[in-house]
PDB file of C-alpha atoms and ligand atoms in Angstrom:
ATOM      1  CA  MET A   3    -224.879 -14.595  80.188  1.00  0.00           C
ATOM      2  CA  ASN A   4    -223.642 -12.103  77.549  1.00  0.00           C
ATOM      3  CA  SER A   5    -222.626 -14.284  74.505  1.00  0.00           C
ATOM      4  CA  PHE A   6    -219.165 -13.834  73.221  1.00  0.00           C
ATOM      5  CA  TYR A   7    -220.563 -11.992  70.206  1.00  0.00           C
ATOM      6  CA  GLN A   8    -222.194  -9.575  72.040  1.00  0.00           C
ATOM      7  CA  GLN A   9    -218.783  -8.578  73.203  1.00  0.00           C
ATOM      8  CA  LEU A  10    -217.097  -8.814  70.160  1.00  0.00           C
ATOM      9  CA  LYS A  11    -219.585  -6.611  68.485  1.00  0.00           C
ATOM     10  CA  ASP A  12    -218.455  -4.202  70.736  1.00  0.00           C
ATOM     11  CA  ARG A  13    -215.598  -2.696  68.714  1.00  0.00           C
ATOM     12  CA  SER A  14    -214.519   0.209  71.068  1.00  0.00           C
ATOM     13  CA  LYS A  15    -212.473  -2.398  72.731  1.00  0.00           C
ATOM     14  CA  LYS A  16    -209.591  -4.401  71.436  1.00  0.00           C
ATOM     15  CA  ARG A  17    -209.349  -8.157  72.113  1.00  0.00           C
ATOM     16  CA  VAL A  18    -206.947 -10.892  72.313  1.00  0.00           C
ATOM     17  CA  ALA A  19    -207.606 -14.417  71.340  1.00  0.00           C
ATOM     18  CA  LEU A  20    -205.096 -17.402  72.549  1.00  0.00           C
ATOM     19  CA  LEU A  21    -204.857 -20.031  70.169  1.00  0.00           C
ATOM     20  CA  VAL A  22    -204.461 -23.675  71.561  1.00  0.00           C
ATOM     21  CA  ASP A  23    -203.223 -26.342  69.242  1.00  0.00           C
ATOM     22  CA  PRO A  24    -203.874 -29.519  71.442  1.00  0.00           C
ATOM     23  CA  ASP A  25    -200.926 -31.106  69.482  1.00  0.00           C
ATOM     24  CA  GLY A  26    -198.636 -28.335  70.874  1.00  0.00           C
ATOM     25  CA  TYR A  27    -198.731 -28.914  74.638  1.00  0.00           C
ATOM     26  CA  ASP A  28    -198.423 -31.727  77.086  1.00  0.00           C
ATOM     27  CA  SER A  29    -200.444 -31.747  80.283  1.00  0.00           C
ATOM     28  CA  LYS A  30    -197.435 -29.751  82.088  1.00  0.00           C
ATOM     29  CA  SER A  31    -197.137 -27.145  79.472  1.00  0.00           C
ATOM     30  CA  LEU A  32    -200.790 -26.661  79.250  1.00  0.00           C
ATOM     31  CA  ASP A  33    -200.944 -26.318  82.998  1.00  0.00           C
ATOM     32  CA  GLU A  34    -198.207 -23.544  82.811  1.00  0.00           C
ATOM     33  CA  LEU A  35    -200.079 -21.824  80.060  1.00  0.00           C
ATOM     34  CA  ILE A  36    -203.402 -21.910  82.225  1.00  0.00           C
ATOM     35  CA  GLY A  37    -201.376 -20.216  84.841  1.00  0.00           C
ATOM     36  CA  PHE A  38    -200.143 -17.379  82.702  1.00  0.00           C
ATOM     37  CA  ILE A  39    -203.719 -17.048  81.183  1.00  0.00           C
ATOM     38  CA  ASN A  40    -205.171 -16.732  84.769  1.00  0.00           C
ATOM     39  CA  LEU A  41    -202.265 -13.888  85.811  1.00  0.00           C
ATOM     40  CA  TYR A  42    -203.006 -11.850  82.299  1.00  0.00           C
ATOM     41  CA  PRO A  43    -206.161 -12.984  80.618  1.00  0.00           C
ATOM     42  CA  PRO A  44    -206.845 -12.778  77.210  1.00  0.00           C
ATOM     43  CA  ASP A  45    -210.642 -12.204  75.952  1.00  0.00           C
ATOM     44  CA  LEU A  46    -211.055 -15.775  74.254  1.00  0.00           C
ATOM     45  CA  VAL A  47    -209.312 -18.876  74.149  1.00  0.00           C
ATOM     46  CA  LEU A  48    -209.433 -20.572  70.503  1.00  0.00           C
ATOM     47  CA  VAL A  49    -208.879 -24.446  70.479  1.00  0.00           C
ATOM     48  CA  GLY A  50    -208.268 -26.435  67.255  1.00  0.00           C
ATOM     49  CA  GLY A  51    -205.619 -26.976  64.208  1.00  0.00           C
ATOM     50  CA  SER A  52    -205.554 -28.236  60.733  1.00  0.00           C
ATOM     51  CA  ILE A  53    -204.508 -31.765  61.624  1.00  0.00           C
ATOM     52  CA  LEU A  54    -204.736 -33.097  65.461  1.00  0.00           C
ATOM     53  CA  PHE A  55    -203.263 -36.428  66.523  1.00  0.00           C
ATOM     54  CA  ASN A  56    -204.450 -35.605  70.239  1.00  0.00           C
ATOM     55  CA  PRO A  57    -208.371 -35.497  71.317  1.00  0.00           C
ATOM     56  CA  ILE A  58    -209.553 -31.676  71.490  1.00  0.00           C
ATOM     57  CA  GLU A  59    -211.724 -32.881  74.059  1.00  0.00           C
ATOM     58  CA  ILE A  60    -208.878 -33.053  76.883  1.00  0.00           C
ATOM     59  CA  THR A  61    -207.816 -29.692  75.689  1.00  0.00           C
ATOM     60  CA  ILE A  62    -211.059 -28.060  75.983  1.00  0.00           C
ATOM     61  CA  THR A  63    -212.097 -29.526  79.217  1.00  0.00           C
ATOM     62  CA  ALA A  64    -208.678 -28.570  80.868  1.00  0.00           C
ATOM     63  CA  LEU A  65    -209.068 -25.050  79.690  1.00  0.00           C
ATOM     64  CA  LYS A  66    -212.713 -24.936  80.996  1.00  0.00           C
ATOM     65  CA  LEU A  67    -211.678 -26.165  84.487  1.00  0.00           C
ATOM     66  CA  GLY A  68    -208.742 -24.234  84.793  1.00  0.00           C
ATOM     67  CA  THR A  69    -209.776 -20.951  83.589  1.00  0.00           C
ATOM     68  CA  LYS A  70    -212.937 -18.616  83.428  1.00  0.00           C
ATOM     69  CA  LEU A  71    -212.333 -17.619  80.176  1.00  0.00           C
ATOM     70  CA  PRO A  72    -214.907 -18.738  77.075  1.00  0.00           C
ATOM     71  CA  VAL A  73    -213.377 -21.618  74.856  1.00  0.00           C
ATOM     72  CA  PHE A  74    -214.229 -21.800  71.441  1.00  0.00           C
ATOM     73  CA  ILE A  75    -213.449 -24.093  68.666  1.00  0.00           C
ATOM     74  CA  PHE A  76    -211.258 -23.157  65.969  1.00  0.00           C
ATOM     75  CA  PRO A  77    -212.063 -26.012  63.776  1.00  0.00           C
ATOM     76  CA  GLY A  78    -209.539 -27.365  61.109  1.00  0.00           C
ATOM     77  CA  ASN A  79    -212.186 -29.979  60.290  1.00  0.00           C
ATOM     78  CA  LEU A  80    -215.374 -31.842  61.255  1.00  0.00           C
ATOM     79  CA  TYR A  81    -213.675 -34.211  63.436  1.00  0.00           C
ATOM     80  CA  GLN A  82    -213.001 -31.141  65.801  1.00  0.00           C
ATOM     81  CA  LEU A  83    -216.692 -30.501  67.207  1.00  0.00           C
ATOM     82  CA  CYS A  84    -216.853 -30.861  70.751  1.00  0.00           C
ATOM     83  CA  ASP A  85    -220.063 -30.204  73.170  1.00  0.00           C
ATOM     84  CA  ARG A  86    -217.724 -29.244  76.035  1.00  0.00           C
ATOM     85  CA  ALA A  87    -216.776 -25.649  74.011  1.00  0.00           C
ATOM     86  CA  ASP A  88    -218.534 -22.508  74.826  1.00  0.00           C
ATOM     87  CA  GLY A  89    -218.542 -21.899  71.482  1.00  0.00           C
ATOM     88  CA  ILE A  90    -217.490 -22.281  67.795  1.00  0.00           C
ATOM     89  CA  LEU A  91    -215.953 -20.012  65.062  1.00  0.00           C
ATOM     90  CA  PHE A  92    -218.166 -21.277  62.112  1.00  0.00           C
ATOM     91  CA  LEU A  93    -215.597 -20.729  59.429  1.00  0.00           C
ATOM     92  CA  SER A  94    -216.373 -20.392  55.796  1.00  0.00           C
ATOM     93  CA  LEU A  95    -213.635 -20.581  53.852  1.00  0.00           C
ATOM     94  CA  ILE A  96    -214.650 -17.416  51.602  1.00  0.00           C
ATOM     95  CA  SER A  97    -211.009 -16.715  50.231  1.00  0.00           C
ATOM     96  CA  GLY A  98    -211.282 -20.096  48.477  1.00  0.00           C
ATOM     97  CA  ARG A  99    -213.517 -21.634  46.083  1.00  0.00           C
ATOM     98  CA  ASN A 100    -213.866 -25.390  47.580  1.00  0.00           C
ATOM     99  CA  PRO A 101    -217.555 -25.785  48.088  1.00  0.00           C
ATOM    100  CA  GLU A 102    -216.776 -28.285  51.136  1.00  0.00           C
ATOM    101  CA  PHE A 103    -215.020 -25.568  53.142  1.00  0.00           C
ATOM    102  CA  LEU A 104    -217.665 -22.987  52.094  1.00  0.00           C
ATOM    103  CA  ILE A 105    -220.746 -24.957  52.958  1.00  0.00           C
ATOM    104  CA  GLY A 106    -220.607 -28.519  52.731  1.00  0.00           C
ATOM    105  CA  ASN A 107    -218.724 -29.218  56.108  1.00  0.00           C
ATOM    106  CA  HIS A 108    -221.195 -26.597  57.636  1.00  0.00           C
ATOM    107  CA  VAL A 109    -224.396 -28.786  56.524  1.00  0.00           C
ATOM    108  CA  LEU A 110    -222.722 -31.886  58.187  1.00  0.00           C
ATOM    109  CA  ALA A 111    -221.884 -29.991  61.239  1.00  0.00           C
ATOM    110  CA  ALA A 112    -224.945 -28.199  61.514  1.00  0.00           C
ATOM    111  CA  PRO A 113    -227.201 -30.673  63.207  1.00  0.00           C
ATOM    112  CA  HIS A 114    -224.583 -31.470  65.722  1.00  0.00           C
ATOM    113  CA  LEU A 115    -224.259 -27.736  66.515  1.00  0.00           C
ATOM    114  CA  GLY A 116    -228.010 -27.276  66.776  1.00  0.00           C
ATOM    115  CA  ARG A 117    -228.176 -30.208  69.108  1.00  0.00           C
ATOM    116  CA  SER A 118    -225.231 -29.299  71.458  1.00  0.00           C
ATOM    117  CA  GLY A 119    -226.548 -25.699  71.860  1.00  0.00           C
ATOM    118  CA  ILE A 120    -222.894 -23.877  71.867  1.00  0.00           C
ATOM    119  CA  GLU A 121    -222.489 -20.115  70.508  1.00  0.00           C
ATOM    120  CA  VAL A 122    -222.033 -20.309  66.705  1.00  0.00           C
ATOM    121  CA  ILE A 123    -220.454 -17.328  65.136  1.00  0.00           C
ATOM    122  CA  PRO A 124    -220.634 -17.349  61.648  1.00  0.00           C
ATOM    123  CA  THR A 125    -217.155 -16.121  60.418  1.00  0.00           C
ATOM    124  CA  GLY A 126    -215.701 -15.500  56.906  1.00  0.00           C
ATOM    125  CA  TYR A 127    -212.380 -16.963  57.007  1.00  0.00           C
ATOM    126  CA  MET A 128    -210.064 -15.488  54.445  1.00  0.00           C
ATOM    127  CA  LEU A 129    -206.538 -16.643  53.772  1.00  0.00           C
ATOM    128  CA  ILE A 130    -203.976 -14.335  52.867  1.00  0.00           C
ATOM    129  CA  GLY A 131    -200.808 -15.256  50.983  1.00  0.00           C
ATOM    130  CA  ASN A 132    -197.359 -14.249  52.108  1.00  0.00           C
ATOM    131  CA  GLY A 133    -195.110 -16.196  49.780  1.00  0.00           C
ATOM    132  CA  LYS A 134    -195.013 -19.529  51.890  1.00  0.00           C
ATOM    133  CA  ALA A 135    -197.418 -22.506  51.721  1.00  0.00           C
ATOM    134  CA  SER A 136    -199.957 -22.742  54.705  1.00  0.00           C
ATOM    135  CA  SER A 137    -201.345 -25.622  56.277  1.00  0.00           C
ATOM    136  CA  VAL A 138    -204.754 -24.312  55.659  1.00  0.00           C
ATOM    137  CA  GLU A 139    -204.069 -23.729  51.522  1.00  0.00           C
ATOM    138  CA  TYR A 140    -202.809 -27.476  51.363  1.00  0.00           C
ATOM    139  CA  MET A 141    -205.566 -28.955  53.333  1.00  0.00           C
ATOM    140  CA  SER A 142    -208.360 -27.052  52.023  1.00  0.00           C
ATOM    141  CA  ASN A 143    -206.992 -27.312  48.507  1.00  0.00           C
ATOM    142  CA  THR A 144    -207.262 -23.527  47.859  1.00  0.00           C
ATOM    143  CA  SER A 145    -205.445 -20.625  47.042  1.00  0.00           C
ATOM    144  CA  PRO A 146    -205.025 -18.008  49.221  1.00  0.00           C
ATOM    145  CA  ILE A 147    -205.682 -14.190  48.510  1.00  0.00           C
ATOM    146  CA  PRO A 148    -202.403 -12.720  47.292  1.00  0.00           C
ATOM    147  CA  GLY A 149    -200.979 -10.507  49.958  1.00  0.00           C
ATOM    148  CA  ASN A 150    -200.237  -7.483  47.647  1.00  0.00           C
ATOM    149  CA  LYS A 151    -204.065  -7.567  46.510  1.00  0.00           C
ATOM    150  CA  PRO A 152    -205.854  -5.517  48.968  1.00  0.00           C
ATOM    151  CA  ASP A 153    -208.549  -5.110  46.144  1.00  0.00           C
ATOM    152  CA  ILE A 154    -209.436  -8.519  46.010  1.00  0.00           C
ATOM    153  CA  ALA A 155    -209.726  -8.837  49.888  1.00  0.00           C
ATOM    154  CA  VAL A 156    -211.620  -5.961  50.263  1.00  0.00           C
ATOM    155  CA  ALA A 157    -214.311  -7.311  47.775  1.00  0.00           C
ATOM    156  CA  THR A 158    -214.369 -10.729  49.235  1.00  0.00           C
ATOM    157  CA  ALA A 159    -214.572  -8.816  52.797  1.00  0.00           C
ATOM    158  CA  MET A 160    -217.594  -7.057  51.294  1.00  0.00           C
ATOM    159  CA  ALA A 161    -219.226 -10.051  49.827  1.00  0.00           C
ATOM    160  CA  GLY A 162    -218.770 -11.759  53.261  1.00  0.00           C
ATOM    161  CA  GLU A 163    -220.663  -8.884  54.902  1.00  0.00           C
ATOM    162  CA  MET A 164    -223.682  -8.810  52.281  1.00  0.00           C
ATOM    163  CA  LEU A 165    -223.925 -12.521  52.754  1.00  0.00           C
ATOM    164  CA  GLY A 166    -224.574 -11.989  56.402  1.00  0.00           C
ATOM    165  CA  LEU A 167    -221.734 -13.373  58.064  1.00  0.00           C
ATOM    166  CA  LYS A 168    -221.146 -11.951  61.330  1.00  0.00           C
ATOM    167  CA  ALA A 169    -217.378 -11.629  61.728  1.00  0.00           C
ATOM    168  CA  LEU A 170    -214.335 -11.798  59.478  1.00  0.00           C
ATOM    169  CA  TYR A 171    -211.025 -13.411  60.012  1.00  0.00           C
ATOM    170  CA  LEU A 172    -208.046 -12.554  58.389  1.00  0.00           C
ATOM    171  CA  GLU A 173    -205.284 -15.526  58.292  1.00  0.00           C
ATOM    172  CA  ALA A 174    -201.914 -15.498  57.510  1.00  0.00           C
ATOM    173  CA  GLY A 175    -201.509 -18.874  58.239  1.00  0.00           C
ATOM    174  CA  SER A 176    -200.077 -20.765  61.459  1.00  0.00           C
ATOM    175  CA  GLY A 177    -196.294 -19.898  62.088  1.00  0.00           C
ATOM    176  CA  ALA A 178    -196.529 -17.261  59.158  1.00  0.00           C
ATOM    177  CA  SER A 179    -193.124 -15.535  58.605  1.00  0.00           C
ATOM    178  CA  HIS A 180    -194.940 -12.166  58.841  1.00  0.00           C
ATOM    179  CA  SER A 181    -198.590 -11.297  59.790  1.00  0.00           C
ATOM    180  CA  VAL A 182    -201.141  -9.835  57.483  1.00  0.00           C
ATOM    181  CA  GLU A 183    -200.056  -6.225  56.013  1.00  0.00           C
ATOM    182  CA  PRO A 184    -201.486  -3.492  58.078  1.00  0.00           C
ATOM    183  CA  ALA A 185    -202.463  -1.749  54.689  1.00  0.00           C
ATOM    184  CA  MET A 186    -204.512  -4.778  53.697  1.00  0.00           C
ATOM    185  CA  ILE A 187    -206.411  -4.484  57.337  1.00  0.00           C
ATOM    186  CA  ARG A 188    -206.906  -0.663  56.841  1.00  0.00           C
ATOM    187  CA  ALA A 189    -208.399  -1.054  53.573  1.00  0.00           C
ATOM    188  CA  ILE A 190    -211.040  -3.886  54.459  1.00  0.00           C
ATOM    189  CA  ARG A 191    -211.636  -1.633  57.728  1.00  0.00           C
ATOM    190  CA  LYS A 192    -212.318   1.485  55.628  1.00  0.00           C
ATOM    191  CA  LEU A 193    -215.429  -0.347  53.995  1.00  0.00           C
ATOM    192  CA  ILE A 194    -216.683  -3.083  56.608  1.00  0.00           C
ATOM    193  CA  SER A 195    -218.321  -2.764  59.780  1.00  0.00           C
ATOM    194  CA  LEU A 196    -217.911  -6.342  61.152  1.00  0.00           C
ATOM    195  CA  PRO A 197    -215.571  -7.465  63.622  1.00  0.00           C
ATOM    196  CA  LEU A 198    -212.244  -8.223  62.166  1.00  0.00           C
ATOM    197  CA  MET A 199    -209.959 -10.971  63.594  1.00  0.00           C
ATOM    198  CA  VAL A 200    -206.623 -11.069  62.684  1.00  0.00           C
ATOM    199  CA  GLY A 201    -204.041 -14.028  63.185  1.00  0.00           C
ATOM    200  CA  GLY A 202    -200.861 -15.884  61.865  1.00  0.00           C
ATOM    201  CA  GLY A 203    -197.250 -15.155  62.543  1.00  0.00           C
ATOM    202  CA  ILE A 204    -197.939 -12.471  65.130  1.00  0.00           C
ATOM    203  CA  ARG A 205    -195.045 -12.765  67.829  1.00  0.00           C
ATOM    204  CA  THR A 206    -194.878  -9.470  69.304  1.00  0.00           C
ATOM    205  CA  ALA A 207    -196.745  -6.813  71.022  1.00  0.00           C
ATOM    206  CA  GLU A 208    -195.241  -4.326  68.501  1.00  0.00           C
ATOM    207  CA  THR A 209    -196.917  -6.156  65.729  1.00  0.00           C
ATOM    208  CA  ALA A 210    -200.356  -6.576  67.816  1.00  0.00           C
ATOM    209  CA  LEU A 211    -200.381  -2.601  68.300  1.00  0.00           C
ATOM    210  CA  GLU A 212    -199.650  -1.957  64.679  1.00  0.00           C
ATOM    211  CA  LEU A 213    -202.615  -4.306  63.491  1.00  0.00           C
ATOM    212  CA  PHE A 214    -205.062  -2.873  66.175  1.00  0.00           C
ATOM    213  CA  SER A 215    -204.190   0.433  64.912  1.00  0.00           C
ATOM    214  CA  ALA A 216    -204.845  -0.614  61.264  1.00  0.00           C
ATOM    215  CA  GLY A 217    -208.275  -1.798  62.337  1.00  0.00           C
ATOM    216  CA  ALA A 218    -208.110  -5.361  63.694  1.00  0.00           C
ATOM    217  CA  ASP A 219    -210.514  -5.727  66.749  1.00  0.00           C
ATOM    218  CA  MET A 220    -209.165  -8.860  67.891  1.00  0.00           C
ATOM    219  CA  ILE A 221    -205.740 -10.549  67.436  1.00  0.00           C
ATOM    220  CA  VAL A 222    -205.197 -14.121  67.449  1.00  0.00           C
ATOM    221  CA  VAL A 223    -201.589 -15.560  68.749  1.00  0.00           C
ATOM    222  CA  GLY A 224    -200.920 -19.396  68.631  1.00  0.00           C
ATOM    223  CA  ASN A 225    -197.263 -20.353  67.844  1.00  0.00           C
ATOM    224  CA  ALA A 226    -195.439 -17.396  69.878  1.00  0.00           C
ATOM    225  CA  LEU A 227    -196.967 -18.596  73.122  1.00  0.00           C
ATOM    226  CA  GLU A 228    -196.203 -22.262  72.557  1.00  0.00           C
ATOM    227  CA  LYS A 229    -192.768 -21.216  72.568  1.00  0.00           C
ATOM    228  CA  ASP A 230    -192.972 -18.840  75.547  1.00  0.00           C
ATOM    229  CA  PRO A 231    -196.095 -18.570  77.351  1.00  0.00           C
ATOM    230  CA  GLY A 232    -194.934 -15.733  79.434  1.00  0.00           C
ATOM    231  CA  LEU A 233    -195.115 -13.359  76.544  1.00  0.00           C
ATOM    232  CA  ILE A 234    -198.862 -13.405  77.097  1.00  0.00           C
ATOM    233  CA  LYS A 235    -198.186 -10.399  79.224  1.00  0.00           C
ATOM    234  CA  ALA A 236    -196.971  -8.407  76.313  1.00  0.00           C
ATOM    235  CA  PHE A 237    -200.079  -8.874  74.475  1.00  0.00           C
ATOM    236  CA  TYR A 238    -201.997  -8.217  77.722  1.00  0.00           C
ATOM    237  CA  ASP A 239    -200.301  -5.081  78.261  1.00  0.00           C
ATOM    238  CA  ALA A 240    -200.963  -3.882  74.526  1.00  0.00           C
ATOM    239  CA  ARG A 241    -204.607  -4.229  74.776  1.00  0.00           C
ATOM    240  CA  ASN A 242    -204.947  -2.870  78.126  1.00  0.00           C
ATOM    241  CA  SER A 243    -202.821   0.204  76.999  1.00  0.00           C
ATOM    242  CA  LEU A 244    -205.554   1.002  73.972  1.00  0.00           C
ATOM    243  CA  ASN A 245    -208.573   0.249  76.127  1.00  0.00           C
ATOM    244  CA  SER A 246    -208.023   2.310  78.722  1.00  0.00           C
ATOM    245  CA  VAL A 247    -207.804   5.525  76.624  1.00  0.00           C
TER     246      VAL A 247
HETATM  247  C1  LIG B 314    -203.447 -20.008  63.174  1.00  0.00           C
HETATM  248  O1  LIG B 314    -203.986 -17.368  63.101  1.00  0.00           O
HETATM  249  C2  LIG B 314    -203.709 -18.567  63.582  1.00  0.00           C
HETATM  250  O2  LIG B 314    -204.406 -20.163  62.521  1.00  0.00           O
HETATM  251  C3  LIG B 314    -202.460 -18.297  64.858  1.00  0.00           C
HETATM  252  O3  LIG B 314    -201.198 -18.030  64.236  1.00  0.00           O
HETATM  253  O4  LIG B 314    -199.708 -19.657  65.326  1.00  0.00           O
HETATM  254  O5  LIG B 314    -198.800 -17.854  63.916  1.00  0.00           O
HETATM  255  O6  LIG B 314    -200.017 -17.117  65.872  1.00  0.00           O
HETATM  256  P1  LIG B 314    -199.836 -18.365  64.882  1.00  0.00           P
END
């Protein structure tokens, strides 16, 4: 079977990932979400959160049993490693200067991941500020890249690519009031050939289309679908409208 990264590398296609926070769903709402996923499938399901009160295994298992999609861990911390997932975005927080989130936790996770054999996608994780403190900023004790400083974002992305990371994730923060600015995505896209994931504050198909046209290869939607899982159709249609031309 093709690894998910093999698909992601094909940048001729736009993709949608759905982020499921295990604390954001009970078993009834998760079943409802799974129903919508099967009607309007995204490309990937991510599972994780900054702090979790509910066990990640239960959510991952339900998604694995209920859908045919790859289910990847989007780890907020080491407690979120789970062998039942298909893979993990192995996030190195390259916008920050906290060694634990750059490499420390990765050293602790590596033997576990090696043993489990799940797919590992080394991902440069860049937190972009938008005026409001995010959970990632607080929990990682790092400063985001200012949203109005595309030059710093571009240089950080270049460094990530030169260090051999395989993908980049531009993060505005869960529930951000607005997504990463298209101008910043365009500036990065111009100089970087890695697959570009963009998440945080994406609530409408219009925003998704704007971010795709700026150069995002995959958009990640979390909060908006917790509120209205039927919205998944709008993102499904937006992606398909671009992939069919
Ligand atoms: C958060 O980028 C993800 O880490 C998704 O953000 O919940 O705002 O969609 P939202």
